[in-house]
Amino acid sequence: MFGKILYYIGLLALIILSVLDLYNLTILPPSAYRYAIICALVGVGYEVFKNK
């Protein structure tokens, strides 16, 4: 469950960042993308290893 929450938060953050980027409303530094991707990957990894 924890992994899924992390995954969806990361995914949501990426979508929001992409939409803001389209309208040139970027308030956050480019590293924000990196953190969103890492968050999603950690969530997926957590779920995969938890189920083994």
Coordinates of C-alpha atoms in Angstrom, one line a residue:
M1 CA 0.0 0.0 0.0
F2 CA 2.8 2.4 0.9
G3 CA 4.5 1.8 -2.4
K4 CA 1.3 2.4 -4.4
I5 CA 0.8 5.7 -2.6
L6 CA 4.4 6.8 -3.4
Y7 CA 4.0 5.7 -7.0
Y8 CA 0.8 7.7 -7.4
I9 CA 2.2 10.8 -5.7
G10 CA 5.2 10.6 -8.1
L11 CA 3.0 10.1 -11.1
L12 CA 0.7 13.0 -10.1
A13 CA 3.7 15.3 -9.5
L14 CA 5.0 14.5 -13.0
I15 CA 1.7 15.2 -14.6
I16 CA 1.3 18.5 -12.7
L17 CA 4.9 19.5 -13.6
S18 CA 4.3 18.7 -17.2
V19 CA 1.1 20.7 -17.4
L20 CA 2.8 23.7 -15.7
D21 CA 5.6 23.4 -18.1
L22 CA 3.2 23.6 -21.1
Y23 CA 1.9 26.9 -19.9
N24 CA 5.4 28.2 -18.9
L25 CA 4.4 28.4 -15.2
T26 CA 7.4 26.6 -13.9
I27 CA 8.1 27.8 -10.4
L28 CA 10.0 24.7 -9.4
P29 CA 13.6 23.9 -10.4
P30 CA 14.3 21.1 -13.0
S31 CA 15.3 18.9 -10.0
A32 CA 11.6 18.6 -9.1
Y33 CA 11.2 16.3 -12.1
R34 CA 14.0 14.1 -10.8
Y35 CA 12.4 13.9 -7.4
A36 CA 9.0 13.0 -8.9
I37 CA 10.5 10.2 -11.0
I38 CA 12.5 8.9 -8.0
C39 CA 9.4 8.9 -5.9
A40 CA 7.5 6.9 -8.5
L41 CA 10.4 4.4 -9.0
V42 CA 10.8 3.9 -5.2
G43 CA 7.1 3.2 -4.9
V44 CA 7.2 0.6 -7.7
G45 CA 10.4 -1.0 -6.3
Y46 CA 8.9 -1.2 -2.8
E47 CA 5.8 -3.0 -4.1
V48 CA 7.8 -5.4 -6.2
F49 CA 10.2 -6.4 -3.4
K50 CA 7.5 -6.5 -0.8
N51 CA 5.5 -9.1 -2.8
K52 CA 8.5 -11.5 -3.1

